[in-house]
Tab-separated table of C-alpha atoms and ligand atoms in Angstrom:
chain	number	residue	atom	x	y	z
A	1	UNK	CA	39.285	4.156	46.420
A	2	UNK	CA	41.222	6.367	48.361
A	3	UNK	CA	40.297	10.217	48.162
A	4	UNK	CA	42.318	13.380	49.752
A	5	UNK	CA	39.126	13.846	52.421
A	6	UNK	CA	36.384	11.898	53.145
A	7	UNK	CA	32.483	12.520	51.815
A	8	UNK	CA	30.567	14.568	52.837
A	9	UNK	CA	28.616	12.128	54.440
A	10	UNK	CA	31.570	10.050	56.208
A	11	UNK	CA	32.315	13.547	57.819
A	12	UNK	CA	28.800	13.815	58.869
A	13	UNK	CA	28.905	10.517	60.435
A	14	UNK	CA	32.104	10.194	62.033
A	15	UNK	CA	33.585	13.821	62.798
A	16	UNK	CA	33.710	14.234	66.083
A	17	UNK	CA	32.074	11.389	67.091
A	18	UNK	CA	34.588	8.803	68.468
A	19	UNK	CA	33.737	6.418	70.823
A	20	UNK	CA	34.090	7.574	74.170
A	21	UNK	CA	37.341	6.761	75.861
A	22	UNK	CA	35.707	5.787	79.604
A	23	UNK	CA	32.983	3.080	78.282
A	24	UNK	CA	33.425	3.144	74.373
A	25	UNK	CA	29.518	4.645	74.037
A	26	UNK	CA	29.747	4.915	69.817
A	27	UNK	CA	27.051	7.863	71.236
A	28	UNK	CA	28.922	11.321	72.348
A	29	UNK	CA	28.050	11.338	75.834
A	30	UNK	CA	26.051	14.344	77.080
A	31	UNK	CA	27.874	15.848	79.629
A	32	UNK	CA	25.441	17.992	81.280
A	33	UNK	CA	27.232	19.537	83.606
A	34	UNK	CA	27.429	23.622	83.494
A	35	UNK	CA	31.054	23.285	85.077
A	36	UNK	CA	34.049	21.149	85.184
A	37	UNK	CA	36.589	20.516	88.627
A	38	UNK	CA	39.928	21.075	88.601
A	39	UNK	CA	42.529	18.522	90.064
A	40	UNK	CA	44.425	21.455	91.567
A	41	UNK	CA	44.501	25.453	92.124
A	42	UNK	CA	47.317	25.427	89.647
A	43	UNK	CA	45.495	22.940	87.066
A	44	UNK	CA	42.728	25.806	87.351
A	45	UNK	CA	45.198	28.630	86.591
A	46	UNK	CA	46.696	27.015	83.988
A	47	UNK	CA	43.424	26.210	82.217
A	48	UNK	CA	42.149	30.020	82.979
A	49	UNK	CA	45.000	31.080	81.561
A	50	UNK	CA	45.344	28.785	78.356
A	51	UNK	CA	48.597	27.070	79.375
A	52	UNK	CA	46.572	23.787	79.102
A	53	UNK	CA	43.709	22.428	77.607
A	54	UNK	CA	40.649	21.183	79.107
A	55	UNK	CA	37.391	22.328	79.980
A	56	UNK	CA	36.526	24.827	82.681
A	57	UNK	CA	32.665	26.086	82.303
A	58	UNK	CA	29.948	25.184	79.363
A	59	UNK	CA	29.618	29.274	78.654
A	60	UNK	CA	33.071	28.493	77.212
A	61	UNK	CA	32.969	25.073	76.506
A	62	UNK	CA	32.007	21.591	76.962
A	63	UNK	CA	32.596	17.880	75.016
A	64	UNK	CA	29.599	17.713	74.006
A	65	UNK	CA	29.144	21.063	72.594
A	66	UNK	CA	33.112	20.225	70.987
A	67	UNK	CA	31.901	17.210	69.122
A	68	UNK	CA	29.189	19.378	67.735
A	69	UNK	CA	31.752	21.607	66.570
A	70	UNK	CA	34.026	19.439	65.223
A	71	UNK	CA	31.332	17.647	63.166
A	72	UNK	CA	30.245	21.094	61.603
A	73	UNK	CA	34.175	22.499	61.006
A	74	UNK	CA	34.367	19.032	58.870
A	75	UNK	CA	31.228	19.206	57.169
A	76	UNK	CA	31.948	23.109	56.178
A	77	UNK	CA	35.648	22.595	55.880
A	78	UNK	CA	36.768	25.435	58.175
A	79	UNK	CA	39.199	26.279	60.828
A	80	UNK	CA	36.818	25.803	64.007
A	81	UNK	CA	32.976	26.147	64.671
A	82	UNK	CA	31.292	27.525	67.566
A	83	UNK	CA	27.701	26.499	68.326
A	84	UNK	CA	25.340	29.169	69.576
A	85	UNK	CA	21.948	28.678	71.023
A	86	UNK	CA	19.926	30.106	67.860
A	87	UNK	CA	20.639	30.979	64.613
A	88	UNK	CA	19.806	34.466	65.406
A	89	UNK	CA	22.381	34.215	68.835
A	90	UNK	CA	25.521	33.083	65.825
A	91	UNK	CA	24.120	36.172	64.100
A	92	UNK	CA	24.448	38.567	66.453
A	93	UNK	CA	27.705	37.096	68.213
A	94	UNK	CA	29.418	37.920	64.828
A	95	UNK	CA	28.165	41.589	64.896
A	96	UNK	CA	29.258	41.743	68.053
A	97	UNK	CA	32.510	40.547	67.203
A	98	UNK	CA	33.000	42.424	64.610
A	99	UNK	CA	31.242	45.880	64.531
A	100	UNK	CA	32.525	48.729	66.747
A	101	UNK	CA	30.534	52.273	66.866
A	102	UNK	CA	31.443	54.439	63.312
A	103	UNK	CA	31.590	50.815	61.349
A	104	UNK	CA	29.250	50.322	58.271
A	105	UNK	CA	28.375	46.951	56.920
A	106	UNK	CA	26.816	46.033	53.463
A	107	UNK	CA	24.215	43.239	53.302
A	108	UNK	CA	21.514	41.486	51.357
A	109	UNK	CA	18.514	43.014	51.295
A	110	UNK	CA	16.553	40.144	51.556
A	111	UNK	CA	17.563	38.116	54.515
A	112	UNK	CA	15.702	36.683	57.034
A	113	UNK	CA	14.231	39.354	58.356
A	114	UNK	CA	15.739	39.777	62.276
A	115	UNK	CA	19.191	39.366	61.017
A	116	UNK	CA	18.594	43.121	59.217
A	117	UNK	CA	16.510	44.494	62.004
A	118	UNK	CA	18.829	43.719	64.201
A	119	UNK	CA	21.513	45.749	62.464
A	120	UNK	CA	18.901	48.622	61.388
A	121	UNK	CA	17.252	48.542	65.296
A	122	UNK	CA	19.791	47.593	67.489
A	123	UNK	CA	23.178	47.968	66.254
A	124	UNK	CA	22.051	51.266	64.847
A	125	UNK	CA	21.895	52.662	68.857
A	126	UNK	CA	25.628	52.004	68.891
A	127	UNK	CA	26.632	53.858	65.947
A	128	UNK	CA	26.767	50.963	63.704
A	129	UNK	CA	25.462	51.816	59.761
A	130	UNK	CA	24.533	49.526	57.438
A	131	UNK	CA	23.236	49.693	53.983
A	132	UNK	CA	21.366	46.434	51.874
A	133	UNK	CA	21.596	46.175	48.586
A	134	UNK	CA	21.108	43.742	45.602
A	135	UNK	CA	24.075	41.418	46.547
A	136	UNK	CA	23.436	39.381	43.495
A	137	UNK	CA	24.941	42.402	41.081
A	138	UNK	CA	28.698	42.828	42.519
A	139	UNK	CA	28.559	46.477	41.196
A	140	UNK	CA	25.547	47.233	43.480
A	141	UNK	CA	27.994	45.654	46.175
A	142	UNK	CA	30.954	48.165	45.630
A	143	UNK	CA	28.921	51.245	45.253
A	144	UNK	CA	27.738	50.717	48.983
A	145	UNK	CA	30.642	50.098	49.818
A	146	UNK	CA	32.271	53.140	52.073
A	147	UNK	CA	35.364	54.152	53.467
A	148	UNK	CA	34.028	53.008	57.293
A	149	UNK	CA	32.830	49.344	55.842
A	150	UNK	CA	33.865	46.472	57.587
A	151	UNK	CA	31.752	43.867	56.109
A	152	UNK	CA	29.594	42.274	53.481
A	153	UNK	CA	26.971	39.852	55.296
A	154	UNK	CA	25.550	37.750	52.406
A	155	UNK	CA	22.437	35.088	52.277
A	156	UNK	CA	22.565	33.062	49.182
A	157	UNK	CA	20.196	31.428	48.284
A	158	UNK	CA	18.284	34.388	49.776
A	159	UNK	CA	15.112	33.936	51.955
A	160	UNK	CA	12.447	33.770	50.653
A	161	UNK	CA	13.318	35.045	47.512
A	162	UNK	CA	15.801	32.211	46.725
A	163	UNK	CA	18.077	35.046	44.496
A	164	UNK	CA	21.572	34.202	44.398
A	165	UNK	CA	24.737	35.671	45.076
A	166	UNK	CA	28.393	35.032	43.262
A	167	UNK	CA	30.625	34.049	46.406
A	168	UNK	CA	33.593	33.992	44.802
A	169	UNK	CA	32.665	37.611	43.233
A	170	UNK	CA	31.550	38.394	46.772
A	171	UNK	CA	34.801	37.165	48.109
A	172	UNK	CA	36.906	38.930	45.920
A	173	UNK	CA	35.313	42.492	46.627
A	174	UNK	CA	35.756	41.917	50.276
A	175	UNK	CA	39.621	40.538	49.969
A	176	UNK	CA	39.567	44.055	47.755
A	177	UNK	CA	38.220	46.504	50.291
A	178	UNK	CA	39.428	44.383	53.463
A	179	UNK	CA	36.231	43.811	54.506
A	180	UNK	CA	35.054	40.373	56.337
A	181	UNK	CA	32.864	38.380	54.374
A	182	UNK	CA	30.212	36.417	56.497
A	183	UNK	CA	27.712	34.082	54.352
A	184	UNK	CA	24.449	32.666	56.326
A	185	UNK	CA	24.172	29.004	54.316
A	186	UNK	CA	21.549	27.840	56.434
A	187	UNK	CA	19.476	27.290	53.006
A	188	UNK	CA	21.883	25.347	51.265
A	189	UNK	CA	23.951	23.208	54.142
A	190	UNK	CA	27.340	22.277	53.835
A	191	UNK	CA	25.937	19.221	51.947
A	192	UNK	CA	24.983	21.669	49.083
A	193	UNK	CA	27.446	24.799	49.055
A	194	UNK	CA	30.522	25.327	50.806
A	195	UNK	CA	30.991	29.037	50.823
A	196	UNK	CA	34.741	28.763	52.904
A	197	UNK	CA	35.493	26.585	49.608
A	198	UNK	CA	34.871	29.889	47.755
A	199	UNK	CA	36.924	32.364	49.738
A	200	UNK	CA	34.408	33.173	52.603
A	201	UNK	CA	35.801	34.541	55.820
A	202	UNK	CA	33.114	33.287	58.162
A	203	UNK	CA	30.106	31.222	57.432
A	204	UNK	CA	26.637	31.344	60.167
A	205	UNK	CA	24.010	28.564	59.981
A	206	UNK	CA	20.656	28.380	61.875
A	207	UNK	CA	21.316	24.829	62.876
A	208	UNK	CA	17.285	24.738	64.233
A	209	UNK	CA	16.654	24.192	60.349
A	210	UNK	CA	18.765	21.425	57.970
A	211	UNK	CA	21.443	20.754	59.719
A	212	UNK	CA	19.338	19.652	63.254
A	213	UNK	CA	16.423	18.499	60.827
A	214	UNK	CA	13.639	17.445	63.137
A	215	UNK	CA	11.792	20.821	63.892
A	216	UNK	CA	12.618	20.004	67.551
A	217	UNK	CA	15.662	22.302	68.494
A	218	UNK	CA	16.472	26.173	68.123
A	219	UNK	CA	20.719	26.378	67.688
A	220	UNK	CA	23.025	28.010	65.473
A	221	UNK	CA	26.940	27.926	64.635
A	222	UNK	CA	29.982	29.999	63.588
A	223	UNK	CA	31.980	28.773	61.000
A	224	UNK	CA	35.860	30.134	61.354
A	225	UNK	CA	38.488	30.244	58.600
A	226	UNK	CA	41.344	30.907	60.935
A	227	UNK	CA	42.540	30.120	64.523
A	228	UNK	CA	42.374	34.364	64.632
A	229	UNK	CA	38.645	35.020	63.860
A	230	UNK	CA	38.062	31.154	66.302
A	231	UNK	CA	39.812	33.448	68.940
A	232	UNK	CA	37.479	36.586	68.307
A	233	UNK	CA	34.525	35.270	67.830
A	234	UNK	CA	35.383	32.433	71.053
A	235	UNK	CA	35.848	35.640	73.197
A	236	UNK	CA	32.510	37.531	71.867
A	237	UNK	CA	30.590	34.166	72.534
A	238	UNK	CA	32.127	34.095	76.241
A	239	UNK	CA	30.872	37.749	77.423
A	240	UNK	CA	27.801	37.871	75.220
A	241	UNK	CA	26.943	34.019	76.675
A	242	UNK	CA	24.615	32.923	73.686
A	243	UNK	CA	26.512	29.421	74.463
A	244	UNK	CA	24.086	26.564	73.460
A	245	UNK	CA	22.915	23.736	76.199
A	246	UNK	CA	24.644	20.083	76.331
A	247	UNK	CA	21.776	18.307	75.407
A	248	UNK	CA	20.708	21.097	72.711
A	249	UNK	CA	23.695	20.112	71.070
A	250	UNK	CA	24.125	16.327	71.206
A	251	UNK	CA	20.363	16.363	69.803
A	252	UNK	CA	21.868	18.985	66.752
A	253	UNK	CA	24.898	15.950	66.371
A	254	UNK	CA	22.391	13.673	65.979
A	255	UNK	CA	20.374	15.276	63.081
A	256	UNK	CA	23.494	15.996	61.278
A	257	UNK	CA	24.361	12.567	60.912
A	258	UNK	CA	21.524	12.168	58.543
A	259	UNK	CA	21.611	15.813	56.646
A	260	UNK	CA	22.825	13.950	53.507
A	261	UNK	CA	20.085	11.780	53.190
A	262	UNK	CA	17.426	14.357	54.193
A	263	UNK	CA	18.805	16.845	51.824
A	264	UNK	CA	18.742	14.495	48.817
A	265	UNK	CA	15.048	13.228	49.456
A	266	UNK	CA	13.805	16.426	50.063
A	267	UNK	CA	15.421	18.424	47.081
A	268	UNK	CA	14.042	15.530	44.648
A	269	UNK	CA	10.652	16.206	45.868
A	270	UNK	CA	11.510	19.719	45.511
A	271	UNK	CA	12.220	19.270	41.823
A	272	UNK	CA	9.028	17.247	41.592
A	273	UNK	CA	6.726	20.080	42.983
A	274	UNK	CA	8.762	22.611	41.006
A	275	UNK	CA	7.110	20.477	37.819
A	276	UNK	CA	3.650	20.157	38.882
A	277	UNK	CA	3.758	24.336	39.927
A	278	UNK	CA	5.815	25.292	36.686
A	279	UNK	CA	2.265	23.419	34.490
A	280	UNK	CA	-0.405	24.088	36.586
A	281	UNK	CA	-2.931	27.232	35.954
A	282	UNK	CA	-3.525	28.489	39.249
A	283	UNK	CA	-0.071	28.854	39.607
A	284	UNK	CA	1.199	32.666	38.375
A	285	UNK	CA	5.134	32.471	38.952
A	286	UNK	CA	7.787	29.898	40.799
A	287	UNK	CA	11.238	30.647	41.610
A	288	UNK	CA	13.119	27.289	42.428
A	289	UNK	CA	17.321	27.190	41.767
A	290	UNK	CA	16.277	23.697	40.200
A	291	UNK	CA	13.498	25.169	37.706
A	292	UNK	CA	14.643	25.355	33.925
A	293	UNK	CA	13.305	28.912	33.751
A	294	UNK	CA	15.680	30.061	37.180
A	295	UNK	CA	17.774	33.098	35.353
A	296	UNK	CA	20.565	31.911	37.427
A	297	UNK	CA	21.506	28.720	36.439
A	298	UNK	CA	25.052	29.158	35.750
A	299	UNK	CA	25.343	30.511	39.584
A	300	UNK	CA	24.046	26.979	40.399
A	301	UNK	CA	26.211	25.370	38.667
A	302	UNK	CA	29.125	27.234	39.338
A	303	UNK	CA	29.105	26.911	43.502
A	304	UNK	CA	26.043	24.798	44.517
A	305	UNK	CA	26.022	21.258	44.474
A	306	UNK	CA	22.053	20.585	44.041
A	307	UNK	CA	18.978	23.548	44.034
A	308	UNK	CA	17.841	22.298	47.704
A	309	UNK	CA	14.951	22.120	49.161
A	310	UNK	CA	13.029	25.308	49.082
A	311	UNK	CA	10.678	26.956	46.195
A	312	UNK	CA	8.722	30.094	46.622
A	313	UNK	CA	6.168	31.116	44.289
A	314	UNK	CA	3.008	33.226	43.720
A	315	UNK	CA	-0.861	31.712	42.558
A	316	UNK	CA	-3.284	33.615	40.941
A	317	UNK	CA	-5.977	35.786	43.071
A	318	UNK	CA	-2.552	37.460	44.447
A	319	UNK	CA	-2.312	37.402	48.336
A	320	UNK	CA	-6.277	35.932	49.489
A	321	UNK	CA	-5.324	33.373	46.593
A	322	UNK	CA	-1.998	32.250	48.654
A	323	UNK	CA	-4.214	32.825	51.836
A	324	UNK	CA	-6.877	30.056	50.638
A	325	UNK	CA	-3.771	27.505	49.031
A	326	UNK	CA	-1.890	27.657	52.712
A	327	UNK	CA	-5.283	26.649	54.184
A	328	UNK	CA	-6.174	24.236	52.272
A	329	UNK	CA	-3.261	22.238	51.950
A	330	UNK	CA	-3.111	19.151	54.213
A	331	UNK	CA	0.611	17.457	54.119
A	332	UNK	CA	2.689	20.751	54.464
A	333	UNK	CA	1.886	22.393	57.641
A	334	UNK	CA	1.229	25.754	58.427
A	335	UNK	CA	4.073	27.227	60.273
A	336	UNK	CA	7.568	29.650	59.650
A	337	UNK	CA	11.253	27.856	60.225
A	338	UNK	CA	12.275	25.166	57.175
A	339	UNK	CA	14.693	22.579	56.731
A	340	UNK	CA	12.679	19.828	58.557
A	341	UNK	CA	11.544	16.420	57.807
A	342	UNK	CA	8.325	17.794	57.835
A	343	UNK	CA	6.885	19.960	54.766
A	344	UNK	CA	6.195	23.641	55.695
A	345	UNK	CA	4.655	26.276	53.913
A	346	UNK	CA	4.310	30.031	55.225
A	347	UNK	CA	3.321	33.726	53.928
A	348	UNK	CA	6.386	35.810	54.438
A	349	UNK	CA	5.302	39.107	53.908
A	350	UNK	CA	2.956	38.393	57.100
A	351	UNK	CA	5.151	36.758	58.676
A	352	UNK	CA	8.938	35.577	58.871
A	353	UNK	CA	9.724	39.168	56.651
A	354	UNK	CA	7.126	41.456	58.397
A	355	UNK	CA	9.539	42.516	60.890
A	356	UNK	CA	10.931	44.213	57.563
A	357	UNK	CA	8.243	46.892	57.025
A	358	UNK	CA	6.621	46.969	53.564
A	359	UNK	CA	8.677	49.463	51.874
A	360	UNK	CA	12.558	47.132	52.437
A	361	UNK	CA	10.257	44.116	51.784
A	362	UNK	CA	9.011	45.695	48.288
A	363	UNK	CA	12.488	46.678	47.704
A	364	UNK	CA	13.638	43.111	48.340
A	365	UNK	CA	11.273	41.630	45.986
A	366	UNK	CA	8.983	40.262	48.697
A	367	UNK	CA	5.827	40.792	47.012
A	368	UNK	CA	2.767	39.954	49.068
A	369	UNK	CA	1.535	37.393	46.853
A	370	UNK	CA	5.031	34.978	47.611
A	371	UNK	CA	3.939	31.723	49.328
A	372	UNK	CA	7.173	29.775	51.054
A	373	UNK	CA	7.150	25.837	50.559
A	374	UNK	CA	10.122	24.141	52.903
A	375	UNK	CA	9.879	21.034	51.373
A	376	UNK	CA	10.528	18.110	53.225
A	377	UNK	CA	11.376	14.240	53.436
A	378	UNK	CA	7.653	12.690	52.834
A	379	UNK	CA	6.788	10.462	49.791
A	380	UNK	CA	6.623	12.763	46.702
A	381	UNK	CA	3.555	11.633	45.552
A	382	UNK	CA	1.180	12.678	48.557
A	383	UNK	CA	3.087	16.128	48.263
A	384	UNK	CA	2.432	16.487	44.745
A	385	UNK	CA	-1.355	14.589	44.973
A	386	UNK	CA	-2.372	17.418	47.399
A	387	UNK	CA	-0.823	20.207	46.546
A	388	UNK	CA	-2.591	19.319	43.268
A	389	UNK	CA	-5.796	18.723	44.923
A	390	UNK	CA	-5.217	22.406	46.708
A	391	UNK	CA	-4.724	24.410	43.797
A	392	UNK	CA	-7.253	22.932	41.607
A	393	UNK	CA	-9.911	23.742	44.414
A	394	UNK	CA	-8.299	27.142	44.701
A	395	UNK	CA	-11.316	28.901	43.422
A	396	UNK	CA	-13.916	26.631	44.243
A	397	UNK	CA	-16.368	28.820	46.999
A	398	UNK	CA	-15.596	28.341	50.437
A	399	UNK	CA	-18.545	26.347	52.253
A	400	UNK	CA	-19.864	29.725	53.932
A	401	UNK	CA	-20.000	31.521	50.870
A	402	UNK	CA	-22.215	28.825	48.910
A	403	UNK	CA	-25.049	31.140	47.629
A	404	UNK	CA	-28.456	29.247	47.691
A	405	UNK	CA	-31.344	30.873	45.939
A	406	UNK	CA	-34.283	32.344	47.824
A	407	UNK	CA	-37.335	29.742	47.351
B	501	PLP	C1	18.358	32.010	56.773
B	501	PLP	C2	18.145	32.136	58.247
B	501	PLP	N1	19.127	32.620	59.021
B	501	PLP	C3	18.981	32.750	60.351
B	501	PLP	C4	17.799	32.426	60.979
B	501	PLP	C5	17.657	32.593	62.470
B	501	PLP	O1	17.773	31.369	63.102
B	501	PLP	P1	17.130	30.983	64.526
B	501	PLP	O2	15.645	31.024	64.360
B	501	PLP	O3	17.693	29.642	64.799
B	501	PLP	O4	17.581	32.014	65.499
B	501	PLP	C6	16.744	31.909	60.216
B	501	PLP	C7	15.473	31.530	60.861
B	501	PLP	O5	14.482	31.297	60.224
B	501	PLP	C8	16.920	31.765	58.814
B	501	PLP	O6	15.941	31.292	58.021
């Protein structure tokens, strides 16, 4: 059968990833070198000055790194992708890029929770004003939006709160106002939503979750449209220098190869605990884009291609209830970040979001009580068996609170 581009998982696989040309290694070679000779003084002019191409010094550039990149552009469908040592560092390079003192930007206001404070702490010194609003109504969008706004940073699915927003909606607001329109899709992966596909201008990943997969590497990327924004956001990366490492990045390659499969096994056993906390009693609420009772279904539909991997949801006894579930649990471990093989589960109010302060947190809908659950690529069943397990013991007495009675 012959298609117009390959799957997603062909791209995955193969983009950027020929065999080398020196030895044919079907692995990218990691070329871990931090900078590259020239052949002559006028070789190293000409590559200075763009006249030809070729590498000159990793902060700019390097094969490995470019394989990386190309695997991502495929996988999103863009223009060009830069990788950045975090997810924060891809972040931040695009604010960089993008917001000059007097600018305002418009942004979820539940996002993970340095990507605002960064904005509200330290791009507020410079003269930079944001506002973050309910991106999920478009109205709420253009009634922040101002005279001096630039751009309209978007998270959807949101962390934690897993609330939607309409892309295309998004994306035709922005095209409206001439504003840049910058998704994070870190939650749902390329494999899931393509937000370019939908009229995005730039998309960021934290590539330390999904897309590198094995909880062993912090990295992010830039996701260009156009050869312009490659060219703005290439020279913001340069002098700001969040460049990632070689090796960082052939270990990223590697996970990405397998994002596919790790997506699909861990969103079924997503749906699965979605079923066991949508019946059981402990359980007070569950928010899961895969859940018959999510009140955005259509959104789903419309521009996601599965609900992913990642429920959050409240049990009864409020906060000390989610307290005693997160230490009781044995599969998931306790610990922030998501998108591993591994099973996580994590209070954000007291952690990931408390950077936030209470009052932006309330306002975001990150209630105290919400318990985070990464899911991840185990066997469903032991998931399921002791998450059971957990919340039917939820109110059993801890061992030092056993009263006995005085003889
Ligand atoms: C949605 C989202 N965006 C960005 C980041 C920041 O990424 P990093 O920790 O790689 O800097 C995170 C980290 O948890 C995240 O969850």
């Amino acid at each position: 059968m012959s298609t117009d581009k390959p799957g997603i998982n062909t791209r995955s696989v193969h983009a950027g990833a020929e065999p080398d040309r020196l030895h044919g290694a079907v692995s990218v070679p990691i070329y871990q070198s931090s900078t590259f000779a020239f052949a002559s003084t006028a070789q190293g002019a000409a590559r200075f000055s763009g006249d030809e191409p070729g590498y000159i010094y990793t902060r700019m550039g390097n094969p490995t790194v470019a394989a990386l990149e190309e695997a991502v552009t495929a996988m999103e469908g863009g223009h060009a992708a830069l990788a950045t040592s975090s997810g924060m560092a891809a972040i931040a390079t695009v604010f960089f890029a993008y917001l000059e003192a007097g600018a305002h930007m418009v942004g979820t206001d539940a996002v993970y929770g340095p990507s605002r404070v960064i904005v509200e702490r330290h791009f507020r010194r410079f003269g930079v004003q944001s506002d973050w609003v309910d991106t999920s109504d478009l109205d709420t969008i253009r009634a922040a939006i101002r005279p001096e706004t630039r751009m309209l940073y978007i998270e959807t699915p949101e962390n934690p709160t897993l609330r939607l927003s309409d892309l295309a909606g998004c994306a035709a607001i922005a095209r409206e106002h001439g504003l840049l329109l910058v998704v994070d899709n870190t939650f749902a992966t390329p494999v899931l939503q393509r937000p370019l596909e939908h009229g995005a201008d730039l998309v960021v990943h934290s590539m330390t979750k999904f897309l590198n997969g094995h909880a062993d590497v912090v990295a992010g990327v830039i996701v260009t449209a156009t050869e312009e924004q490659r060219r703005t956001v290439r020279d913001a990366l340069n002098h700001h220098g969040g460049c990632i490492d070689p090796h960082q990045a052939w270990l990223v390659h590697r996970g990405l190869k397998t994002l596919g499969l790790r997506v699909a096994q861990a969103q079924r056993n997503a749906v699965a605990i979605s079923d066991l906390l949508h019946e059981h009693p402990a359980v007070e609420w569950v928010r899961y884009p895969g859940g018959a009772d999510f009140p955005q279904a259509g959104l789903v539909e419309k521009q996601m291609e599965g609900p992913g991997a990642i429920l959050c949801f409240g049990v009864r006894g409020g906060y000390e209830g989610g307290r005693r579930l997160l230490e009781k649990v044995t599969v998931p471990t306790l610990a922030v970040s998501l998108g591993g093989v591994e099973t996580l589960i994590e209070h954000p109010a007291s952690m990931t979001h408390a950077s936030l302060g209470r009052e932006a947190r309330e306002e975001a809908g990150i209630t105290d009580d919400l318990i985070r659950l990464a899911v991840g690529c185990e066997d469903a069943r032991d998931l399921i068996e002791d998450l059971r397990t957990a919340l039917d013991g939820l109110f059993e007495p801890a061992p030092q609170e056993v009263r006995t009675v005085p003889a």
